[in-house]
Amino acid sequence: MDSLTQIALGSAVAVAVMGRRTSVRRSAAWGAVAGTLPDLDVLIDQGDALLDMVLHRAESHSLFYLTLLAPLLAGLVCRLHHERTLFRHWWLALWLVLLTHPLLDAMTVYGTQLLLPFTRHPFGVGSVFIIDPAYTLPLVVGVLLALRRREGGPGLRWNLAGLALSTAYLGWSVLAQDRIEQVARASLQAQGLAAQRLLVTPMPLQTLLWRVVALPEDPADPHFREAFVSVLDGDRPVSWAAHDRGAALMARHGSAPPVARLTAFSQGFVKLAVTADGQLRITDLRMGREPEYVFNFDLGPLHAVGSVPATQVSERPDFGPALRELWLRLRSP
């Protein structure tokens, strides 16, 4: 999730655990710090844009390593503020803050390696967009009210209410995602389209309109399919668009290390193409929409794929027109 959301979640969790045992301002501040720490891995340059992507949300987001970090951070806080009698409470608060960061990240589609060092599997539920005001605002409001009413009481209750509302929203997102997946599978079956795998993820800033990507069951099928489905659509039929996924290029270059690496990380949701200057380009289909994607990587010439560091080429849509299109689609199911 975005930094503001992680800061708000970290502060809300720390304030909820510490309560009146220490100042609300102190617990909110350290919750914000701990809520930010896992994302500092973005400062590490792997020397290759594709590696920067797949190694983000790795060791710094591991539940195991963050559990080891929690008592060290708690000890530092207690020492700085002379609150050694509160060590166990700070330990619990900061442990929960550190762990809720990657757990929330895992609700997005990106891929979070929660179980390192035991497995590098990238967990990604994909039921919330990376920025969603409906999730973030209750947390922000709850923390601000707790800070304003520092004596506790109503402020702390507002903070708990914010946590409850934001958590309930995550639950709603999973239920909505499951409903959209059922609709999409029924539509594919009715049209005689066999899908090996289905990706269902919300369009930006909300959980009413969803993008669905279907990978073909037949490896020789040159297309993946994309559709947009709203929870407000009712009986409206799903309209699927077919797009080239570079099946022949995948058969030829699928074992090349950078291709195999991103294919595994995205759980197969990639396409390959050749650029105008003859480079092999791989695209992560999970983030964006056809033909504009955040994560495109040029991997070098076809005869020497991976011989040079991958370079990222983003094709983000213009935010204003994209937002208007989203609003019109929501208003006209």
mmCIF file of C-alpha atoms in Angstrom:
data_model
loop_
_atom_site.group_PDB
_atom_site.id
_atom_site.type_symbol
_atom_site.label_atom_id
_atom_site.label_comp_id
_atom_site.label_asym_id
_atom_site.label_seq_id
_atom_site.Cartn_x
_atom_site.Cartn_y
_atom_site.Cartn_z
ATOM 1 C CA MET A 1 0.000 0.000 0.000
ATOM 2 C CA ASP A 2 1.001 3.643 -0.278
ATOM 3 C CA SER A 3 3.149 5.258 2.407
ATOM 4 C CA LEU A 4 0.364 7.369 3.935
ATOM 5 C CA THR A 5 -1.792 4.296 4.454
ATOM 6 C CA GLN A 6 1.042 2.351 6.082
ATOM 7 C CA ILE A 7 1.860 5.284 8.360
ATOM 8 C CA ALA A 8 -1.798 5.608 9.369
ATOM 9 C CA LEU A 9 -2.142 1.875 9.976
ATOM 10 C CA GLY A 10 1.071 1.740 12.017
ATOM 11 C CA SER A 11 0.005 4.687 14.165
ATOM 12 C CA ALA A 12 -3.500 3.286 14.681
ATOM 13 C CA VAL A 13 -2.209 -0.137 15.750
ATOM 14 C CA ALA A 14 0.389 1.315 18.143
ATOM 15 C CA VAL A 15 -2.134 3.682 19.732
ATOM 16 C CA ALA A 16 -4.638 0.841 20.128
ATOM 17 C CA VAL A 17 -2.113 -1.424 21.887
ATOM 18 C CA MET A 18 -0.419 1.191 24.061
ATOM 19 C CA GLY A 19 -3.637 2.976 25.043
ATOM 20 C CA ARG A 20 -3.079 5.201 28.086
ATOM 21 C CA ARG A 21 0.184 3.532 29.133
ATOM 22 C CA THR A 22 2.195 6.191 27.302
ATOM 23 C CA SER A 23 1.376 9.408 25.476
ATOM 24 C CA VAL A 24 -0.780 9.007 22.381
ATOM 25 C CA ARG A 25 1.619 11.228 20.468
ATOM 26 C CA ARG A 26 4.544 8.946 21.313
ATOM 27 C CA SER A 27 2.782 5.729 20.373
ATOM 28 C CA ALA A 28 1.440 7.268 17.148
ATOM 29 C CA ALA A 29 4.903 8.522 16.182
ATOM 30 C CA TRP A 30 6.647 5.203 16.762
ATOM 31 C CA GLY A 31 3.817 3.369 15.040
ATOM 32 C CA ALA A 32 4.368 5.596 12.014
ATOM 33 C CA VAL A 33 8.120 4.890 12.081
ATOM 34 C CA ALA A 34 7.674 1.125 12.364
ATOM 35 C CA GLY A 35 4.957 1.218 9.723
ATOM 36 C CA THR A 36 7.406 2.815 7.308
ATOM 37 C CA LEU A 37 10.485 0.677 8.004
ATOM 38 C CA PRO A 38 9.704 -2.322 5.732
ATOM 39 C CA ASP A 39 9.441 -0.088 2.657
ATOM 40 C CA LEU A 40 12.948 1.281 3.069
ATOM 41 C CA ASP A 41 14.093 -1.593 0.853
ATOM 42 C CA VAL A 42 13.192 0.648 -2.112
ATOM 43 C CA LEU A 43 16.470 2.460 -1.385
ATOM 44 C CA ILE A 44 18.439 -0.665 -2.366
ATOM 45 C CA ASP A 45 19.587 -0.587 -5.989
ATOM 46 C CA GLN A 46 19.952 -4.100 -7.393
ATOM 47 C CA GLY A 47 21.560 -2.778 -10.581
ATOM 48 C CA ASP A 48 18.685 -4.102 -12.696
ATOM 49 C CA ALA A 49 15.166 -2.676 -12.895
ATOM 50 C CA LEU A 50 13.499 -6.086 -13.018
ATOM 51 C CA LEU A 51 15.435 -7.274 -9.969
ATOM 52 C CA ASP A 52 14.453 -4.055 -8.163
ATOM 53 C CA MET A 53 10.838 -5.050 -8.721
ATOM 54 C CA VAL A 54 10.910 -8.722 -7.743
ATOM 55 C CA LEU A 55 13.159 -8.146 -4.719
ATOM 56 C CA HIS A 56 10.967 -5.383 -3.330
ATOM 57 C CA ARG A 57 8.722 -6.662 -0.520
ATOM 58 C CA ALA A 58 11.166 -9.490 0.124
ATOM 59 C CA GLU A 59 13.317 -9.869 3.281
ATOM 60 C CA SER A 60 12.097 -6.537 4.676
ATOM 61 C CA HIS A 61 8.513 -7.852 4.468
ATOM 62 C CA SER A 62 9.205 -11.285 5.925
ATOM 63 C CA LEU A 63 7.056 -12.087 8.960
ATOM 64 C CA PHE A 64 9.970 -14.086 10.387
ATOM 65 C CA TYR A 65 12.589 -11.343 10.091
ATOM 66 C CA LEU A 66 10.200 -8.635 11.295
ATOM 67 C CA THR A 67 9.402 -10.762 14.343
ATOM 68 C CA LEU A 68 13.124 -10.813 15.140
ATOM 69 C CA LEU A 69 13.317 -7.037 14.691
ATOM 70 C CA ALA A 70 10.380 -6.211 16.977
ATOM 71 C CA PRO A 71 12.081 -6.729 20.405
ATOM 72 C CA LEU A 72 15.164 -4.805 19.251
ATOM 73 C CA LEU A 73 13.069 -1.845 18.193
ATOM 74 C CA ALA A 74 11.006 -2.064 21.392
ATOM 75 C CA GLY A 75 14.199 -2.031 23.458
ATOM 76 C CA LEU A 76 15.394 1.083 21.634
ATOM 77 C CA VAL A 77 12.089 2.889 22.263
ATOM 78 C CA CYS A 78 12.087 1.961 25.946
ATOM 79 C CA ARG A 79 15.652 3.128 26.357
ATOM 80 C CA LEU A 80 15.057 6.462 24.616
ATOM 81 C CA HIS A 81 11.946 7.278 26.643
ATOM 82 C CA HIS A 82 12.917 5.630 29.945
ATOM 83 C CA GLU A 83 9.921 3.280 29.779
ATOM 84 C CA ARG A 84 11.589 -0.052 30.491
ATOM 85 C CA THR A 85 8.635 -1.215 32.547
ATOM 86 C CA LEU A 86 6.566 -1.005 29.351
ATOM 87 C CA PHE A 87 8.909 -3.221 27.312
ATOM 88 C CA ARG A 88 6.401 -6.031 26.806
ATOM 89 C CA HIS A 89 3.713 -3.614 25.685
ATOM 90 C CA TRP A 90 6.031 -1.820 23.279
ATOM 91 C CA TRP A 91 7.217 -5.205 21.979
ATOM 92 C CA LEU A 92 3.643 -6.290 21.248
ATOM 93 C CA ALA A 93 2.695 -2.932 19.734
ATOM 94 C CA LEU A 94 5.699 -2.694 17.416
ATOM 95 C CA TRP A 95 5.499 -6.386 16.470
ATOM 96 C CA LEU A 96 1.897 -5.907 15.379
ATOM 97 C CA VAL A 97 2.782 -2.718 13.495
ATOM 98 C CA LEU A 98 5.655 -4.419 11.684
ATOM 99 C CA LEU A 99 3.548 -7.451 10.762
ATOM 100 C CA THR A 100 0.433 -5.589 9.667
ATOM 101 C CA HIS A 101 2.535 -3.719 7.086
ATOM 102 C CA PRO A 102 3.342 -6.769 4.905
ATOM 103 C CA LEU A 103 -0.023 -8.373 5.625
ATOM 104 C CA LEU A 104 -1.751 -5.295 4.229
ATOM 105 C CA ASP A 105 0.651 -5.230 1.276
ATOM 106 C CA ALA A 106 -0.317 -8.833 0.576
ATOM 107 C CA MET A 107 -3.908 -7.669 0.028
ATOM 108 C CA THR A 108 -2.705 -5.878 -3.130
ATOM 109 C CA VAL A 109 -1.781 -7.687 -6.336
ATOM 110 C CA TYR A 110 1.952 -6.813 -6.369
ATOM 111 C CA GLY A 111 3.329 -9.842 -4.517
ATOM 112 C CA THR A 112 4.738 -9.888 -0.976
ATOM 113 C CA GLN A 113 7.215 -12.572 0.120
ATOM 114 C CA LEU A 114 5.760 -13.051 3.583
ATOM 115 C CA LEU A 115 7.347 -16.410 4.394
ATOM 116 C CA LEU A 116 11.010 -15.797 3.659
ATOM 117 C CA PRO A 117 13.415 -17.481 4.294
ATOM 118 C CA PHE A 118 11.231 -20.582 3.947
ATOM 119 C CA THR A 119 9.737 -19.758 0.545
ATOM 120 C CA ARG A 120 9.940 -16.936 -1.982
ATOM 121 C CA HIS A 121 6.305 -17.310 -2.978
ATOM 122 C CA PRO A 122 4.866 -13.806 -3.660
ATOM 123 C CA PHE A 123 1.530 -13.606 -1.855
ATOM 124 C CA GLY A 124 -0.984 -11.243 -3.437
ATOM 125 C CA VAL A 125 -4.718 -11.404 -2.778
ATOM 126 C CA GLY A 126 -5.329 -8.485 -5.119
ATOM 127 C CA SER A 127 -8.586 -7.339 -3.533
ATOM 128 C CA VAL A 128 -7.537 -3.717 -2.924
ATOM 129 C CA PHE A 129 -5.793 -1.125 -5.061
ATOM 130 C CA ILE A 130 -2.513 0.329 -3.818
ATOM 131 C CA ILE A 131 -4.336 3.584 -2.946
ATOM 132 C CA ASP A 132 -7.892 3.361 -1.656
ATOM 133 C CA PRO A 133 -9.379 6.286 0.307
ATOM 134 C CA ALA A 134 -12.172 4.117 1.713
ATOM 135 C CA TYR A 135 -9.540 2.063 3.552
ATOM 136 C CA THR A 136 -7.194 4.896 4.532
ATOM 137 C CA LEU A 137 -9.582 7.633 5.685
ATOM 138 C CA PRO A 138 -11.028 5.782 8.716
ATOM 139 C CA LEU A 139 -7.485 5.145 9.951
ATOM 140 C CA VAL A 140 -6.400 8.762 9.468
ATOM 141 C CA VAL A 141 -9.517 10.169 11.137
ATOM 142 C CA GLY A 142 -9.245 7.760 14.074
ATOM 143 C CA VAL A 143 -5.593 8.596 14.720
ATOM 144 C CA LEU A 144 -6.165 12.352 14.406
ATOM 145 C CA LEU A 145 -9.041 12.238 16.884
ATOM 146 C CA ALA A 146 -6.924 10.192 19.292
ATOM 147 C CA LEU A 147 -4.140 12.788 19.014
ATOM 148 C CA ARG A 148 -6.556 15.658 19.502
ATOM 149 C CA ARG A 149 -8.046 14.091 22.631
ATOM 150 C CA ARG A 150 -4.800 13.004 24.181
ATOM 151 C CA GLU A 151 -6.307 12.248 27.559
ATOM 152 C CA GLY A 152 -7.737 9.049 26.049
ATOM 153 C CA GLY A 153 -11.350 7.980 26.388
ATOM 154 C CA PRO A 154 -13.285 9.052 23.265
ATOM 155 C CA GLY A 155 -10.121 9.557 21.221
ATOM 156 C CA LEU A 156 -8.942 6.006 21.803
ATOM 157 C CA ARG A 157 -12.398 4.695 20.982
ATOM 158 C CA TRP A 158 -12.390 6.630 17.711
ATOM 159 C CA ASN A 159 -9.036 5.069 16.875
ATOM 160 C CA LEU A 160 -10.434 1.583 17.489
ATOM 161 C CA ALA A 161 -13.456 2.438 15.362
ATOM 162 C CA GLY A 162 -11.164 3.490 12.513
ATOM 163 C CA LEU A 163 -9.294 0.201 12.721
ATOM 164 C CA ALA A 164 -12.565 -1.746 12.770
ATOM 165 C CA LEU A 165 -13.991 0.096 9.755
ATOM 166 C CA SER A 166 -10.837 -0.260 7.679
ATOM 167 C CA THR A 167 -10.605 -3.974 8.499
ATOM 168 C CA ALA A 168 -14.271 -4.452 7.593
ATOM 169 C CA TYR A 169 -13.556 -2.759 4.259
ATOM 170 C CA LEU A 170 -10.828 -5.316 3.543
ATOM 171 C CA GLY A 171 -13.370 -8.039 4.264
ATOM 172 C CA TRP A 172 -15.810 -6.427 1.833
ATOM 173 C CA SER A 173 -13.095 -6.268 -0.846
ATOM 174 C CA VAL A 174 -12.486 -10.023 -0.606
ATOM 175 C CA LEU A 175 -16.213 -10.765 -0.864
ATOM 176 C CA ALA A 176 -16.593 -8.428 -3.849
ATOM 177 C CA GLN A 177 -13.571 -9.996 -5.542
ATOM 178 C CA ASP A 178 -15.014 -13.477 -5.074
ATOM 179 C CA ARG A 179 -18.343 -12.351 -6.550
ATOM 180 C CA ILE A 180 -16.668 -10.835 -9.615
ATOM 181 C CA GLU A 181 -14.605 -13.987 -10.113
ATOM 182 C CA GLN A 182 -17.761 -16.119 -10.098
ATOM 183 C CA VAL A 183 -19.380 -13.846 -12.702
ATOM 184 C CA ALA A 184 -16.260 -13.906 -14.881
ATOM 185 C CA ARG A 185 -15.903 -17.699 -14.759
ATOM 186 C CA ALA A 186 -19.556 -18.189 -15.617
ATOM 187 C CA SER A 187 -19.175 -15.800 -18.564
ATOM 188 C CA LEU A 188 -16.090 -17.590 -19.881
ATOM 189 C CA GLN A 189 -17.812 -20.946 -19.605
ATOM 190 C CA ALA A 190 -20.909 -19.647 -21.401
ATOM 191 C CA GLN A 191 -18.741 -18.393 -24.269
ATOM 192 C CA GLY A 192 -16.739 -21.610 -24.500
ATOM 193 C CA LEU A 193 -13.495 -19.987 -23.365
ATOM 194 C CA ALA A 194 -11.262 -22.162 -21.203
ATOM 195 C CA ALA A 195 -9.111 -20.200 -18.760
ATOM 196 C CA GLN A 196 -6.078 -21.668 -17.055
ATOM 197 C CA ARG A 197 -5.877 -18.819 -14.549
ATOM 198 C CA LEU A 198 -7.921 -15.762 -13.678
ATOM 199 C CA LEU A 199 -6.776 -12.437 -12.248
ATOM 200 C CA VAL A 200 -9.418 -10.263 -10.561
ATOM 201 C CA THR A 201 -8.248 -6.930 -9.219
ATOM 202 C CA PRO A 202 -9.966 -3.566 -8.607
ATOM 203 C CA MET A 203 -9.560 -0.548 -10.805
ATOM 204 C CA PRO A 204 -7.953 2.451 -9.035
ATOM 205 C CA LEU A 205 -9.235 3.992 -5.787
ATOM 206 C CA GLN A 206 -12.314 1.793 -5.187
ATOM 207 C CA THR A 207 -13.727 -1.755 -5.064
ATOM 208 C CA LEU A 208 -16.819 -1.481 -7.257
ATOM 209 C CA LEU A 209 -15.274 -1.785 -10.735
ATOM 210 C CA TRP A 210 -12.873 -4.661 -11.364
ATOM 211 C CA ARG A 211 -10.465 -5.690 -14.099
ATOM 212 C CA VAL A 212 -10.383 -9.381 -15.005
ATOM 213 C CA VAL A 213 -7.576 -11.045 -16.963
ATOM 214 C CA ALA A 214 -7.905 -14.635 -18.184
ATOM 215 C CA LEU A 215 -4.924 -16.702 -19.297
ATOM 216 C CA PRO A 216 -5.792 -19.384 -21.861
ATOM 217 C CA GLU A 217 -5.764 -23.040 -20.933
ATOM 218 C CA ASP A 218 -4.195 -23.925 -24.289
ATOM 219 C CA PRO A 219 -0.499 -22.877 -24.378
ATOM 220 C CA ALA A 220 -0.789 -22.445 -28.147
ATOM 221 C CA ASP A 221 -3.580 -19.875 -27.782
ATOM 222 C CA PRO A 222 -1.887 -16.566 -28.717
ATOM 223 C CA HIS A 223 -4.258 -14.385 -26.682
ATOM 224 C CA PHE A 224 -5.110 -13.436 -23.140
ATOM 225 C CA ARG A 225 -8.505 -11.900 -22.442
ATOM 226 C CA GLU A 226 -9.437 -8.795 -20.519
ATOM 227 C CA ALA A 227 -12.773 -7.548 -19.207
ATOM 228 C CA PHE A 228 -14.133 -4.944 -16.814
ATOM 229 C CA VAL A 229 -16.896 -5.986 -14.445
ATOM 230 C CA SER A 230 -18.727 -3.920 -11.829
ATOM 231 C CA VAL A 231 -20.587 -5.178 -8.789
ATOM 232 C CA LEU A 232 -23.376 -2.865 -10.027
ATOM 233 C CA ASP A 233 -23.645 -4.522 -13.456
ATOM 234 C CA GLY A 234 -26.517 -6.840 -12.566
ATOM 235 C CA ASP A 235 -27.254 -9.160 -15.513
ATOM 236 C CA ARG A 236 -25.161 -7.196 -17.986
ATOM 237 C CA PRO A 237 -23.086 -9.655 -20.079
ATOM 238 C CA VAL A 238 -19.325 -9.556 -19.694
ATOM 239 C CA SER A 239 -17.491 -8.251 -22.752
ATOM 240 C CA TRP A 240 -14.099 -9.869 -23.292
ATOM 241 C CA ALA A 241 -11.324 -8.366 -25.436
ATOM 242 C CA ALA A 242 -8.554 -10.608 -26.793
ATOM 243 C CA HIS A 243 -4.964 -9.343 -26.773
ATOM 244 C CA ASP A 244 -1.741 -10.845 -28.056
ATOM 245 C CA ARG A 245 0.412 -12.355 -25.306
ATOM 246 C CA GLY A 246 3.442 -13.314 -27.401
ATOM 247 C CA ALA A 247 2.994 -17.091 -27.105
ATOM 248 C CA ALA A 248 5.624 -17.849 -29.768
ATOM 249 C CA LEU A 249 8.132 -15.567 -28.061
ATOM 250 C CA MET A 250 7.375 -17.229 -24.727
ATOM 251 C CA ALA A 251 8.006 -20.669 -26.227
ATOM 252 C CA ARG A 252 11.357 -19.449 -27.526
ATOM 253 C CA HIS A 253 12.557 -17.272 -24.634
ATOM 254 C CA GLY A 254 10.540 -18.441 -21.624
ATOM 255 C CA SER A 255 13.551 -20.107 -20.012
ATOM 256 C CA ALA A 256 15.749 -16.988 -20.193
ATOM 257 C CA PRO A 257 16.455 -15.931 -16.569
ATOM 258 C CA PRO A 258 14.750 -12.505 -16.625
ATOM 259 C CA VAL A 259 11.670 -13.896 -18.387
ATOM 260 C CA ALA A 260 11.423 -16.859 -16.035
ATOM 261 C CA ARG A 261 11.966 -14.582 -13.035
ATOM 262 C CA LEU A 262 9.108 -12.190 -13.810
ATOM 263 C CA THR A 263 6.836 -15.010 -14.995
ATOM 264 C CA ALA A 264 7.245 -16.745 -11.640
ATOM 265 C CA PHE A 265 6.830 -13.515 -9.674
ATOM 266 C CA SER A 266 3.635 -12.553 -11.527
ATOM 267 C CA GLN A 267 2.369 -16.156 -11.432
ATOM 268 C CA GLY A 268 2.224 -16.308 -15.217
ATOM 269 C CA PHE A 269 0.514 -12.980 -15.921
ATOM 270 C CA VAL A 270 3.000 -11.642 -18.463
ATOM 271 C CA LYS A 271 3.153 -10.947 -22.158
ATOM 272 C CA LEU A 272 6.139 -10.696 -24.510
ATOM 273 C CA ALA A 273 6.662 -8.450 -27.525
ATOM 274 C CA VAL A 274 9.471 -7.124 -29.687
ATOM 275 C CA THR A 275 10.138 -3.384 -29.609
ATOM 276 C CA ALA A 276 10.797 -1.229 -32.675
ATOM 277 C CA ASP A 277 14.541 -1.411 -32.039
ATOM 278 C CA GLY A 278 14.533 -5.221 -31.790
ATOM 279 C CA GLN A 279 14.546 -5.721 -28.012
ATOM 280 C CA LEU A 280 12.490 -8.290 -26.179
ATOM 281 C CA ARG A 281 9.980 -6.573 -23.895
ATOM 282 C CA ILE A 282 8.205 -8.333 -21.052
ATOM 283 C CA THR A 283 5.129 -6.824 -19.422
ATOM 284 C CA ASP A 284 3.537 -7.601 -16.063
ATOM 285 C CA LEU A 285 -0.176 -7.792 -16.888
ATOM 286 C CA ARG A 286 -1.345 -7.362 -13.308
ATOM 287 C CA MET A 287 -0.810 -3.614 -12.920
ATOM 288 C CA GLY A 288 -2.348 -1.420 -15.575
ATOM 289 C CA ARG A 289 -4.683 -2.163 -18.438
ATOM 290 C CA GLU A 290 -4.213 -2.844 -22.129
ATOM 291 C CA PRO A 291 -2.131 -1.267 -23.593
ATOM 292 C CA GLU A 292 -0.802 0.818 -20.652
ATOM 293 C CA TYR A 293 1.143 -0.950 -17.920
ATOM 294 C CA VAL A 294 3.356 0.205 -15.075
ATOM 295 C CA PHE A 295 5.905 -2.588 -15.347
ATOM 296 C CA ASN A 296 7.393 -3.131 -18.815
ATOM 297 C CA PHE A 297 11.009 -4.232 -19.065
ATOM 298 C CA ASP A 298 13.301 -4.232 -22.076
ATOM 299 C CA LEU A 299 15.569 -7.281 -21.782
ATOM 300 C CA GLY A 300 18.049 -6.786 -24.627
ATOM 301 C CA PRO A 301 18.199 -8.029 -28.232
ATOM 302 C CA LEU A 302 16.500 -11.312 -29.155
ATOM 303 C CA HIS A 303 19.807 -13.084 -29.741
ATOM 304 C CA ALA A 304 21.116 -12.133 -26.277
ATOM 305 C CA VAL A 305 18.174 -11.774 -23.899
ATOM 306 C CA GLY A 306 19.410 -10.890 -20.425
ATOM 307 C CA SER A 307 22.895 -9.943 -21.577
ATOM 308 C CA VAL A 308 22.317 -6.370 -20.370
ATOM 309 C CA PRO A 309 20.478 -5.095 -17.261
ATOM 310 C CA ALA A 310 16.729 -4.815 -17.738
ATOM 311 C CA THR A 311 15.377 -1.290 -18.112
ATOM 312 C CA GLN A 312 11.871 -0.299 -17.051
ATOM 313 C CA VAL A 313 9.516 1.474 -19.434
ATOM 314 C CA SER A 314 6.278 2.634 -17.771
ATOM 315 C CA GLU A 315 3.183 3.470 -19.801
ATOM 316 C CA ARG A 316 0.940 5.008 -17.152
ATOM 317 C CA PRO A 317 -2.354 6.460 -18.414
ATOM 318 C CA ASP A 318 -3.074 10.148 -17.924
ATOM 319 C CA PHE A 319 -4.685 10.315 -14.498
ATOM 320 C CA GLY A 320 -7.426 12.836 -15.320
ATOM 321 C CA PRO A 321 -8.964 11.075 -18.339
ATOM 322 C CA ALA A 322 -8.547 7.692 -16.662
ATOM 323 C CA LEU A 323 -10.398 8.912 -13.569
ATOM 324 C CA ARG A 324 -13.239 10.333 -15.677
ATOM 325 C CA GLU A 325 -13.528 7.067 -17.590
ATOM 326 C CA LEU A 326 -13.680 5.146 -14.321
ATOM 327 C CA TRP A 327 -16.420 7.435 -12.990
ATOM 328 C CA LEU A 328 -18.494 7.129 -16.179
ATOM 329 C CA ARG A 329 -18.216 3.337 -16.108
ATOM 330 C CA LEU A 330 -19.349 3.252 -12.477
ATOM 331 C CA ARG A 331 -22.313 5.523 -13.232
ATOM 332 C CA SER A 332 -23.394 3.559 -16.314
ATOM 333 C CA PRO A 333 -23.270 -0.168 -15.517
#
